Short mmCIF file of C-alpha atoms in Angstrom, two decimals:
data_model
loop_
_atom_site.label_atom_id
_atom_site.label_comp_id
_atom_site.label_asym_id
_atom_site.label_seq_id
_atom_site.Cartn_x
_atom_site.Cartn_y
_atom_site.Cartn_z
CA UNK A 22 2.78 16.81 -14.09
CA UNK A 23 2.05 14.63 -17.19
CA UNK A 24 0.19 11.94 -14.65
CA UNK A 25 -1.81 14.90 -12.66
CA UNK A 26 -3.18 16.36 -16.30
CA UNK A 27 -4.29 13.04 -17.28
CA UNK A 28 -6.17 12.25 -14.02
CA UNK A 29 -8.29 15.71 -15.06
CA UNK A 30 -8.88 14.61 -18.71
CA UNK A 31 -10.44 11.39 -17.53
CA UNK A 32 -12.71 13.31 -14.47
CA UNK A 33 -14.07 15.21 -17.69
CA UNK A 34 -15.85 12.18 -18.94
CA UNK A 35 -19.82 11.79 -17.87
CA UNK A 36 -20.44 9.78 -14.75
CA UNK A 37 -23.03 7.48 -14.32
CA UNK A 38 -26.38 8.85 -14.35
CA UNK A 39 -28.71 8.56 -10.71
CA UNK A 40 -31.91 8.35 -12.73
CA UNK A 41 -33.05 4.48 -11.55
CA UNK A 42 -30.01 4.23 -8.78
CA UNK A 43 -30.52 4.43 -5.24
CA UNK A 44 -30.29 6.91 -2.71
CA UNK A 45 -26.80 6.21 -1.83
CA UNK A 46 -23.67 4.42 -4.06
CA UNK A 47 -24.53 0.89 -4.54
CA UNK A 48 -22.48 -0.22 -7.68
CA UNK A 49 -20.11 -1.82 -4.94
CA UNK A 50 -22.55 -5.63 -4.82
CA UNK A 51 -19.80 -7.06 -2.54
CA UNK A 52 -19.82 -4.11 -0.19
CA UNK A 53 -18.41 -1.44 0.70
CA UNK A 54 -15.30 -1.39 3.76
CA UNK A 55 -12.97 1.43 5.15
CA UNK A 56 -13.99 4.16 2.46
CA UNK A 57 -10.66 6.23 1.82
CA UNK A 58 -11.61 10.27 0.18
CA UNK A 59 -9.25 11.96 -1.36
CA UNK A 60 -10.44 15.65 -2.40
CA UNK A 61 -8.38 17.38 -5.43
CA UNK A 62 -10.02 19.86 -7.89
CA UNK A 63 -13.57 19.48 -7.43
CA UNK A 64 -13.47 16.08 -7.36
CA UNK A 65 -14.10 12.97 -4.30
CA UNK A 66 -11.61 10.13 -4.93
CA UNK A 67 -13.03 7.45 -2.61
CA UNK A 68 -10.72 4.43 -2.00
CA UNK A 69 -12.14 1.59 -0.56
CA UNK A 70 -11.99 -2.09 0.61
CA UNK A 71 -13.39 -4.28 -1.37
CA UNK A 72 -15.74 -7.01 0.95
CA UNK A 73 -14.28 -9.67 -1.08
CA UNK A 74 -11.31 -12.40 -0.92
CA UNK A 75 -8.59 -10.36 0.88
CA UNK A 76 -10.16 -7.03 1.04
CA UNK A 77 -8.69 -5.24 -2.49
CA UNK A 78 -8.44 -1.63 -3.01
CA UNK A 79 -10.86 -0.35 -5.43
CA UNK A 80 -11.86 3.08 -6.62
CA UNK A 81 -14.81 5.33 -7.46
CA UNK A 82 -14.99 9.56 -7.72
CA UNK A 83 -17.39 11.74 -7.94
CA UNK A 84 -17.55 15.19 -7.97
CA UNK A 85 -21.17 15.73 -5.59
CA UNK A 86 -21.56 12.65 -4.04
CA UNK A 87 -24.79 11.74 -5.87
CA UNK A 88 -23.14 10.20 -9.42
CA UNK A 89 -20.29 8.12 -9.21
CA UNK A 90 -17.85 6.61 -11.64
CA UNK A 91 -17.68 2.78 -12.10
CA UNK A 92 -15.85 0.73 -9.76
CA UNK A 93 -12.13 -0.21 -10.57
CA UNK A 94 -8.96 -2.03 -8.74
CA UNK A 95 -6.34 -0.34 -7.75
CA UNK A 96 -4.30 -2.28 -5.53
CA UNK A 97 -5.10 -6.04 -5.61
CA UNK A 98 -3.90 -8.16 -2.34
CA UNK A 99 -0.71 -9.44 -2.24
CA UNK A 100 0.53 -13.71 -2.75
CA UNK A 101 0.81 -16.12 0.51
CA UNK A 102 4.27 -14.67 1.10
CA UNK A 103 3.92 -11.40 0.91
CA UNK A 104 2.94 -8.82 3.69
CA UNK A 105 -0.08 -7.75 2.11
CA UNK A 106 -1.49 -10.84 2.00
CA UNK A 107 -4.44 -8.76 3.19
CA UNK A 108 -4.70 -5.24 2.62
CA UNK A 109 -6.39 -2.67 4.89
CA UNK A 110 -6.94 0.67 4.80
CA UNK A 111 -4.86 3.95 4.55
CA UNK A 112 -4.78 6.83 2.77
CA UNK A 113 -3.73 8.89 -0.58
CA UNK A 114 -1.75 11.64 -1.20
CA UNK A 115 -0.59 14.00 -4.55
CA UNK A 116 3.31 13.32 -4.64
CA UNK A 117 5.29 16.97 -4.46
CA UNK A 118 7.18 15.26 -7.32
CA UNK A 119 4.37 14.48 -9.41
CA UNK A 120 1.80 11.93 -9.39
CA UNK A 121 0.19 10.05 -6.06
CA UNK A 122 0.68 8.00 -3.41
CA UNK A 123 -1.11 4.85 -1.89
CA UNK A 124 0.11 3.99 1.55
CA UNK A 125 -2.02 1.16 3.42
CA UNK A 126 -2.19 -1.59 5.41
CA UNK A 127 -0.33 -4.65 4.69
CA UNK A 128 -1.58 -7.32 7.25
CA UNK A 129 -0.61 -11.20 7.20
CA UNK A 130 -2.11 -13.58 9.92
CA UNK A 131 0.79 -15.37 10.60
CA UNK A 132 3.68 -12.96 10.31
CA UNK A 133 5.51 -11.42 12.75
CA UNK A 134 5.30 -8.17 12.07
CA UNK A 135 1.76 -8.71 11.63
CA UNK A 136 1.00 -5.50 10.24
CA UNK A 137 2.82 -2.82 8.23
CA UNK A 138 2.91 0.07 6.05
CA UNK A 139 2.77 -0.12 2.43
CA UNK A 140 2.95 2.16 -0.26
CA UNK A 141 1.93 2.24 -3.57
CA UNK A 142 2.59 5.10 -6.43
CA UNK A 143 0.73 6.05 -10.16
CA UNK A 144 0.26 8.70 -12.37
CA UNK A 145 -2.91 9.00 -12.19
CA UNK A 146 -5.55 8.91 -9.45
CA UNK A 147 -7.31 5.99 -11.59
CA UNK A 148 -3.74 4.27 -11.82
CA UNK A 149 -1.75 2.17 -13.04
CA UNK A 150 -1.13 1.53 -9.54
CA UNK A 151 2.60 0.25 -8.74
CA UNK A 152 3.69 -1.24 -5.32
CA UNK A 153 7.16 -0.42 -3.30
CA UNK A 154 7.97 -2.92 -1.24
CA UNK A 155 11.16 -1.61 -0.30
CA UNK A 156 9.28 1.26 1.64
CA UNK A 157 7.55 -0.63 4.07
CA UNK A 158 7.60 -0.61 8.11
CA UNK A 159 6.61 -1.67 10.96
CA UNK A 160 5.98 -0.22 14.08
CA UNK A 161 8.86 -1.81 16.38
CA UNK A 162 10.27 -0.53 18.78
CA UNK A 163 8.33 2.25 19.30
CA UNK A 164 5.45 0.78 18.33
CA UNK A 165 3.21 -2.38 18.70
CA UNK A 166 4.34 -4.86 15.69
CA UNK A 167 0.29 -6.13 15.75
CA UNK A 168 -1.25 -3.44 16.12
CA UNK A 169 -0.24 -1.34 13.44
CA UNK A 170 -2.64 -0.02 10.24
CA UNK A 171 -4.70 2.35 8.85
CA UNK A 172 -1.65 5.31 7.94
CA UNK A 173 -3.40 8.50 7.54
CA UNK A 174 -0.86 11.26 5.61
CA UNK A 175 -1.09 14.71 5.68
CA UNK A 176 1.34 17.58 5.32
CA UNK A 177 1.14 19.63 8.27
CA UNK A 178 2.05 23.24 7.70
CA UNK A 179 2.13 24.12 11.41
CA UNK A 180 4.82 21.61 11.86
CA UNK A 181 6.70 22.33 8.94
CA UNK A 182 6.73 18.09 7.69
CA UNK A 183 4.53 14.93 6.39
CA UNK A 184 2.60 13.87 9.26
CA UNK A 185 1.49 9.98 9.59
CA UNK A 186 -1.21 8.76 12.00
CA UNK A 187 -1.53 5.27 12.89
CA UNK A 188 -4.17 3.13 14.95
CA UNK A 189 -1.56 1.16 17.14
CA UNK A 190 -0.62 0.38 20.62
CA UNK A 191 1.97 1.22 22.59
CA UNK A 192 2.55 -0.46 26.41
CA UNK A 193 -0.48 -2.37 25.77
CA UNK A 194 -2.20 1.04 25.66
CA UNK A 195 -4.93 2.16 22.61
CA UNK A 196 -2.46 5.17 21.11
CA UNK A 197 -2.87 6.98 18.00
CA UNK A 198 0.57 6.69 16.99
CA UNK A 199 2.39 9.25 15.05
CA UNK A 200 5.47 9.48 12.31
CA UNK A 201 7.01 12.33 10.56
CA UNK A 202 8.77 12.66 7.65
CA UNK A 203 10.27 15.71 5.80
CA UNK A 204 10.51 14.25 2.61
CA UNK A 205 8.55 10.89 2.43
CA UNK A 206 11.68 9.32 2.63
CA UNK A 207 13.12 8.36 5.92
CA UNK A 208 9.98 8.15 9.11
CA UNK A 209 10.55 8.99 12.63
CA UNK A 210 8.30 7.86 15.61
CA UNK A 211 7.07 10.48 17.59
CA UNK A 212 5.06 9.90 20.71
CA UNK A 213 1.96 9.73 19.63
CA UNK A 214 -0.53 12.39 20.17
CA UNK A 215 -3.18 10.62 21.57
CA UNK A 216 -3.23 7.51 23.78
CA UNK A 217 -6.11 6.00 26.41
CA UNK A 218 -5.93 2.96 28.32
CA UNK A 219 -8.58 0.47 26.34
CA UNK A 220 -7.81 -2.95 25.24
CA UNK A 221 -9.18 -2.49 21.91
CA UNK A 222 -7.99 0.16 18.77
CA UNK A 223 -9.12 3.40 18.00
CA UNK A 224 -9.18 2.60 14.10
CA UNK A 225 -8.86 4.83 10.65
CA UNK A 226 -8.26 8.01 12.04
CA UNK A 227 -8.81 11.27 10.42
CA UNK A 228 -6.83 14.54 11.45
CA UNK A 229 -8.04 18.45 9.66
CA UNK A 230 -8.20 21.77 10.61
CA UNK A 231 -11.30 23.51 10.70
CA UNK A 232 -11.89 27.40 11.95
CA UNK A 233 -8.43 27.40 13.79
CA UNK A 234 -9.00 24.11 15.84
CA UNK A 235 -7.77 20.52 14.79
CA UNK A 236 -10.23 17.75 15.23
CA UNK A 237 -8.94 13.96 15.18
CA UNK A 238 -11.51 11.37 14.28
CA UNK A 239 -11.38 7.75 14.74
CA UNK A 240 -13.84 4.65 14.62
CA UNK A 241 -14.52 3.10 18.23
CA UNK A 242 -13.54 -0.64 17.53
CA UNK A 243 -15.33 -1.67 21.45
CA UNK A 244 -18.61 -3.16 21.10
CA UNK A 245 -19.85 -0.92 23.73
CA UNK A 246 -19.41 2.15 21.94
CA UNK A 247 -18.53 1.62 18.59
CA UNK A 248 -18.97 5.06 16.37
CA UNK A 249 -17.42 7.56 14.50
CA UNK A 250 -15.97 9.90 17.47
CA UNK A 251 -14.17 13.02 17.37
CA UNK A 252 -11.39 15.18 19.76
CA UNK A 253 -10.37 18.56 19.61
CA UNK A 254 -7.52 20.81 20.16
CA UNK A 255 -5.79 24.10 19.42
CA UNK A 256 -2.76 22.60 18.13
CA UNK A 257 -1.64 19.72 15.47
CA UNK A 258 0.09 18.58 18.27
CA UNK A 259 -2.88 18.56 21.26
CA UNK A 260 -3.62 17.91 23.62
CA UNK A 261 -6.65 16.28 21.82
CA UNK A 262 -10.17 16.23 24.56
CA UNK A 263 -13.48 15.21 23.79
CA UNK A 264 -16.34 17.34 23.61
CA UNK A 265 -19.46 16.48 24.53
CA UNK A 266 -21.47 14.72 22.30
CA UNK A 267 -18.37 13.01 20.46
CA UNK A 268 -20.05 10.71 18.52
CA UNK A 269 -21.15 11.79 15.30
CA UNK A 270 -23.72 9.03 14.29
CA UNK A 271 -24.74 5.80 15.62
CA UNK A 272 -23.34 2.19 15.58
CA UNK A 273 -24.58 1.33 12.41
CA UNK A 274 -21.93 3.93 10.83
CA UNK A 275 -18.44 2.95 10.88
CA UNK A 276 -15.04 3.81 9.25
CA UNK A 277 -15.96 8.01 8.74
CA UNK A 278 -13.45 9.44 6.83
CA UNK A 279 -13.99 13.07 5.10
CA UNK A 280 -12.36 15.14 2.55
CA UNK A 281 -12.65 18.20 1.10
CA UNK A 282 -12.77 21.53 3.42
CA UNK A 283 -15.08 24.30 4.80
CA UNK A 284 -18.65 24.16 3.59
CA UNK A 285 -17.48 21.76 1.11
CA UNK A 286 -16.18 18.74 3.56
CA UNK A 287 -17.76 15.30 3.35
CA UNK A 288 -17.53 12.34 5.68
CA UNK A 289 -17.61 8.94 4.36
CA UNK A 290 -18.10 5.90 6.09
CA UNK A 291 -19.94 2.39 5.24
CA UNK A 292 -23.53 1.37 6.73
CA UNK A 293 -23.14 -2.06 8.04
CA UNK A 294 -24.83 -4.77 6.62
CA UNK A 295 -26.51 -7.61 8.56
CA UNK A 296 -25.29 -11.34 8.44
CA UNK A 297 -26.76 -12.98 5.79
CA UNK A 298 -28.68 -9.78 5.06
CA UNK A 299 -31.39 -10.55 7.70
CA UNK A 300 -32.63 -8.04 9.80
CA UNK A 301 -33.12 -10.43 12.43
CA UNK A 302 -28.96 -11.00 12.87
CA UNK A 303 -26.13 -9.08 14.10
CA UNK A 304 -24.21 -6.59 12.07
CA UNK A 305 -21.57 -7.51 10.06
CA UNK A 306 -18.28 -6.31 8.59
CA UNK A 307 -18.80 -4.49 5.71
CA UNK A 308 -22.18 -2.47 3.72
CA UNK A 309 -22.90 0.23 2.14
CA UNK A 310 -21.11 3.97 1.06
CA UNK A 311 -23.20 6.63 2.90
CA UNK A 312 -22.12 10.19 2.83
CA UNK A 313 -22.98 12.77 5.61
CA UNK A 314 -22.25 16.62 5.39
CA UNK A 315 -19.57 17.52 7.57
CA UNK A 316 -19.50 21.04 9.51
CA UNK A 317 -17.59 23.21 12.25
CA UNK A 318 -20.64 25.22 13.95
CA UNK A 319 -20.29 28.26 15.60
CA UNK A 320 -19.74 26.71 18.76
CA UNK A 321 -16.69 24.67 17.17
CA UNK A 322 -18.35 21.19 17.47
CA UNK A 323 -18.63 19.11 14.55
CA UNK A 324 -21.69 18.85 13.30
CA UNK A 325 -23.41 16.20 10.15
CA UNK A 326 -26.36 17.25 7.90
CA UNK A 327 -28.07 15.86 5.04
CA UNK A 328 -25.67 16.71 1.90
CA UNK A 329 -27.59 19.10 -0.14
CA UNK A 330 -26.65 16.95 -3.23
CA UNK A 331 -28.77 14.10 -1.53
CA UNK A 332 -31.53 15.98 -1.28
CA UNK A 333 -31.58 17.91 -4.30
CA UNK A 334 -32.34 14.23 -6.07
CA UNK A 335 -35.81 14.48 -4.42
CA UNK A 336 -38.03 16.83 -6.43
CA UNK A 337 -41.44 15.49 -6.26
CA UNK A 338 -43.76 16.50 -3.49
CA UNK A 339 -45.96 13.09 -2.31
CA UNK A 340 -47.41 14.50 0.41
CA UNK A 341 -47.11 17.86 2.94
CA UNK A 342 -47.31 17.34 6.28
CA UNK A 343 -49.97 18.62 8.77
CA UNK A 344 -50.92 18.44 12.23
CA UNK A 345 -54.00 16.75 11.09
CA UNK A 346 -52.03 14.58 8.71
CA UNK A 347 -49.01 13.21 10.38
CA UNK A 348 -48.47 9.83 8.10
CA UNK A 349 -45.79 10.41 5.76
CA UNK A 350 -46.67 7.69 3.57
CA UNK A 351 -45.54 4.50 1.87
CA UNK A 352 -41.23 3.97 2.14
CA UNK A 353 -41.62 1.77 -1.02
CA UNK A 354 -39.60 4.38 -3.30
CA UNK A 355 -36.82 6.58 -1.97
CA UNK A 356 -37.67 9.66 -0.23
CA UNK A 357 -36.79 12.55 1.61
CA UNK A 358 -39.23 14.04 4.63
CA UNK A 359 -37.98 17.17 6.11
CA UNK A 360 -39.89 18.81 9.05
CA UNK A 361 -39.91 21.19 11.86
CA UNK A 362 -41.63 20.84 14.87
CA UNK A 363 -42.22 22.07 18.46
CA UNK A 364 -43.07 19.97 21.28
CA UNK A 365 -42.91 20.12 25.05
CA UNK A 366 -39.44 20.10 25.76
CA UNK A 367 -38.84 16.83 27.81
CA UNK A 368 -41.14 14.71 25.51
CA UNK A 369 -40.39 12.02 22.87
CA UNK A 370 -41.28 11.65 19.61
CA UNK A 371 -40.43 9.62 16.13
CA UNK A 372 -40.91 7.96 12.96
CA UNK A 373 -43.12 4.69 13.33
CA UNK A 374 -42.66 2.28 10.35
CA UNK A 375 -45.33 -0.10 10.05
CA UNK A 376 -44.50 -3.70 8.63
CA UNK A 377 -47.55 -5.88 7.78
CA UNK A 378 -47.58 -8.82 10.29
CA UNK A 379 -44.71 -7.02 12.19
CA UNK A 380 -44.49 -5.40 15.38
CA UNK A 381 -43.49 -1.71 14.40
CA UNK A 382 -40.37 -0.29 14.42
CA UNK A 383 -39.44 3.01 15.04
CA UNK A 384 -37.13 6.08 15.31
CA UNK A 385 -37.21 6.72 18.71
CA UNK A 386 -36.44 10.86 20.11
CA UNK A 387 -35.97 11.20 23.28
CA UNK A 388 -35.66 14.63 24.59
CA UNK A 389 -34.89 14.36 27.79
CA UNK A 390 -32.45 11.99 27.51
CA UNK A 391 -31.14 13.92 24.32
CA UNK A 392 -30.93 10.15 22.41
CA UNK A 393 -32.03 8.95 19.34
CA UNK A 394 -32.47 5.62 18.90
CA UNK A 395 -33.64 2.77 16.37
CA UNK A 396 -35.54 0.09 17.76
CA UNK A 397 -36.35 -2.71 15.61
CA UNK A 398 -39.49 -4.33 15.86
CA UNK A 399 -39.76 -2.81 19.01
CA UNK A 400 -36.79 -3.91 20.26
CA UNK A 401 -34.05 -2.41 22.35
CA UNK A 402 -30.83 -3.72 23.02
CA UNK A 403 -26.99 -2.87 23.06
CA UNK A 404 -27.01 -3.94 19.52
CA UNK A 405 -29.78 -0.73 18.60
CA UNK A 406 -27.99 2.14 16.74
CA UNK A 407 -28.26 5.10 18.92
CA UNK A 408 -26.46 8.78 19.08
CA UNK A 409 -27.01 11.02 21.77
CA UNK A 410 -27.61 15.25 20.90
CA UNK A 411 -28.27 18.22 22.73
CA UNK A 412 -31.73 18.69 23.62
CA UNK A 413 -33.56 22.23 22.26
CA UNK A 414 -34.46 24.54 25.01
CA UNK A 415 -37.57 25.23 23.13
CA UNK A 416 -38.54 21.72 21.98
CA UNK A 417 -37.86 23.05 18.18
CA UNK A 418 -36.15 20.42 16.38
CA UNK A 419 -35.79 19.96 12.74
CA UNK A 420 -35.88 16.28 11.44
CA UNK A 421 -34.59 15.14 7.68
CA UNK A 422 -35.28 11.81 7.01
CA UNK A 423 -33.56 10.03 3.86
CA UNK A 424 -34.90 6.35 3.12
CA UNK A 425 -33.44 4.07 0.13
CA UNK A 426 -35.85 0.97 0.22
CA UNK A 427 -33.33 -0.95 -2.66
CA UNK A 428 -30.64 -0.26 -0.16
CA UNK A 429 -32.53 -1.17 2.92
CA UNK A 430 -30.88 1.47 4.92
CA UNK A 431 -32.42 4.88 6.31
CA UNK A 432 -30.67 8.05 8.21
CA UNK A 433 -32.07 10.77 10.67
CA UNK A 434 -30.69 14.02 10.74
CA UNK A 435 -31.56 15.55 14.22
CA UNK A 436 -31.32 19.66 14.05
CA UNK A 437 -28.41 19.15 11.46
CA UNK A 438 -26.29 18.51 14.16
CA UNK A 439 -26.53 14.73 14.52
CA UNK A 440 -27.56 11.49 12.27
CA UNK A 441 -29.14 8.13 13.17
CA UNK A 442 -28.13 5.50 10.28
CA UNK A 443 -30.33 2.25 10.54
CA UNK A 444 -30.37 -0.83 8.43
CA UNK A 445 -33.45 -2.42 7.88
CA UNK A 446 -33.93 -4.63 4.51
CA UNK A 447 -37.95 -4.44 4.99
CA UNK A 448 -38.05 -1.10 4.94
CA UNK A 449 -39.80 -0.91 1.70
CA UNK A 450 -42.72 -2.95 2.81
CA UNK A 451 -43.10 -0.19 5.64
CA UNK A 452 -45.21 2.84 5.89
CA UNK A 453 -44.53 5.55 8.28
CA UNK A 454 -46.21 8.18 10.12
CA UNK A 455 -44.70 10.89 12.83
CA UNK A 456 -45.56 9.55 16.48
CA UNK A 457 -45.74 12.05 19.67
CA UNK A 458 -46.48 9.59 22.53
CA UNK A 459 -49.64 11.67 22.65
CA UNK A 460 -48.08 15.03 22.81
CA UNK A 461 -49.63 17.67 20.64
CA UNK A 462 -47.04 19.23 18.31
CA UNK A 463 -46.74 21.89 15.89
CA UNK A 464 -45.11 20.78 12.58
CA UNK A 465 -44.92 21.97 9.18
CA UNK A 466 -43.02 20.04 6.77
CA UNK A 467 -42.94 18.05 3.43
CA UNK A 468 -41.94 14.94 1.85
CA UNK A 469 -40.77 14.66 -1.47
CA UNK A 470 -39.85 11.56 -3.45
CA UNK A 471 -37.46 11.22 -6.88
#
């Protein structure tokens, strides 16, 4: 108990202040990858991959998602002969005997195993960090000896033991591998509770209970559909089926993770940055820490939202919306626009961001397809973020809109069910305005900046 009361002494010290930061975290320069959460006392513990050398694991906590501590390493990678040569992600737990526990990925290129799992023990949440070797796996037999990473531990009451997940394969199939353990000690491969045929890997997954169901995230890893997505079932054990509209945000979000529980449940995943941070190229590995709000409705879908923390940093009204007045303004500061409208159900509307010497861009809302899309500089492709949502019987729908123009990043939140993250470095030289495709509309609404 010694390390767990020194972990609270240090969470009692001031975190940085938000006053000139922006919207989101951005101490992280290098970038954020595979963000980790940990929830314990009040507090977010978000372990992440550093997008330098051999992706370290570094650190930051906060306890609203709006301040964060500085940055610091917890687990650097390993030497040319070690199996972490690389490290990837994973996930931390609070040892029963005191203290916590790191396990993650150890991957070397040319090893065979490729991949195993690693552990790593402290104190304190903050560290020092020690490695044990002598605790690490792989996945043979049961399991691919490639394909093995991203250990996800939980102890699951209904089955009485330490549950660990794993994206792996297993026949050449996709599988969500699983492991059990009654003490931490010894690991046995189960079958693993989920498994589709796709040549690809359904990567970092996330397992809670919500409301009396269990819902298993992962991250998509095929081009063609690469997003946060979610499954459901009764039991720890499944069987796990989609519901519709699986995917919680668009492709531009990747590695969601969340922590925490109830109304207090966070997901955590990085906003992809662009090669050579030009709008123009292709996303890349790697961006920035965005945080969505993370909800069971009454239906028993999972639902995002705007954090309330995020918003509450906007206080200043700029400008209230009207039907006469439908330009929200200049995106050269951060801010928030939060509206309710009607249209004719079946029509489209959006946000139109207006780039001197530019073609627009724009949110795009398509209710009768029930998409949202970003299109940038008018353009659509397989590479445009885009999340599909029921559409409203009535044509209500209520839009937040969050844009960081330091970041160059901005999300939609469609009817807090659904977001639309979008990277676009120009943003700041933008102004926008609300677009019906010559639809009248009722609205009422505001925007507020910090």
């Amino acid at each position: 108990m010694f390390g767990r009361a020194i972990a609270l002494l240090l969470m009692s010290a001031p975190l940085l202040p938000a006053a000139d930061a922006p919207v989101y975290f951005a101490h992280e320069q290098a970038g954020i990858g595979d963000p980790n959460p940990f929830y314990e006392n009040g507090v977010y513990s978000v372990f992440y991959l550093k997008n330098e050398g051999r992706h370290p694991f570094w650190l930051t906590q906060s306890r609203d998602g709006l301040t964060w501590s500085p940055p610091s390493e917890s687990i650097p990678a390993g030497k040319a002969d070690e199996p972490d040569f690389w490290t990837g992600s994973g996930s931390v737990i609070a040892d029963p005997k005191g203290g916590y526990r790191l396990y993650y990925t150890g991957h070397h290129p040319h090893a065979d195993p490729k991949e195993v799992v690693m552990e790593a023990r402290a104190p304190a949440l903050t560290g020092p960090w020690t490695k044990h070797p002598e605790t690490a796996f792989a996945g043979s037999p049961a399991y691919d000896r490639r394909d093995f990473r991203d250990p996800f531990l939980f102890w699951n009451a209904e089955a009485k033991a330490w549950w660990m997940l794993l994206a792996t394969r297993r026949r050449g199939k996709a599988v969500i591998g699983l492991y059990s353990s009654a003490d931490l000690t010894q690991w046995t491969a189960r079958p693993p509770i989920y498994e589709e045929d796709s040549p690809l890997n359904l990567e970092v997954p996330d397992l809670f209970r919500e409301g009396g169901d269990w819902y298993l995230l992962y991250s998509d890893q095929r081009e063609e559909s690469r997003q946060v997505r979610y499954l459901a079932a009764s039991r720890s054990a499944g069987p796990y089926v989609y519901r519709r509209f699986d995917a919680l945000d668009g492709r531009a979000f990747y590695a969601g993770k969340s922590a925490g529980s109830g109304d207090r449940r966070l997901l955590f995943g990085w906003l992809a940055h662009k090669k050579r941070h030009d709008d123009a190229m292709d996303f890349d590995w790697g961006g920035d820490l965005v945080v969505h709000a993370l909800r069971r409705n009454a239906r028993g879908d999972l639902a995002v939202s705007l954090p309330e923390t995020v918003a509450a940093q906007f206080r200043r009204e700029r400008r209230t919306l009207s039907p006469q007045a439908l330009e929200i303004g200049s995106a050269a500061q951060p801010l928030l626009a939060r509206m309710t409208l009607q249209v004719r159900p079946g029509s489209a509307f959006g946000i139109l961001l207006r780039e001197a010497g530019q073609e627009p861009s724009r949110i795009r809302i398509d209710t009768a397809r029930g998409e949202a899309r970003f299109l940038l500089r008018g353009r659509d492709s397989a590479q445009a973020p885009r999340v599909a949502f029921p559409p409203s019987a009535d044509g209500r729908y209520a839009l937040d809109l969050v844009v960081d123009p330091k970041l160059g990043l901005g999300i939609a939140y469609i009817n807090g069910f659904r977001a639309l993250s979008f990277r676009f470095y120009h943003i700041g030289n933008s102004r926008l305005s609300l677009t019906m495709d010559g639809e009248p509309v009722a609205l009422s609404g505001v925007v507020t900046t910090r």
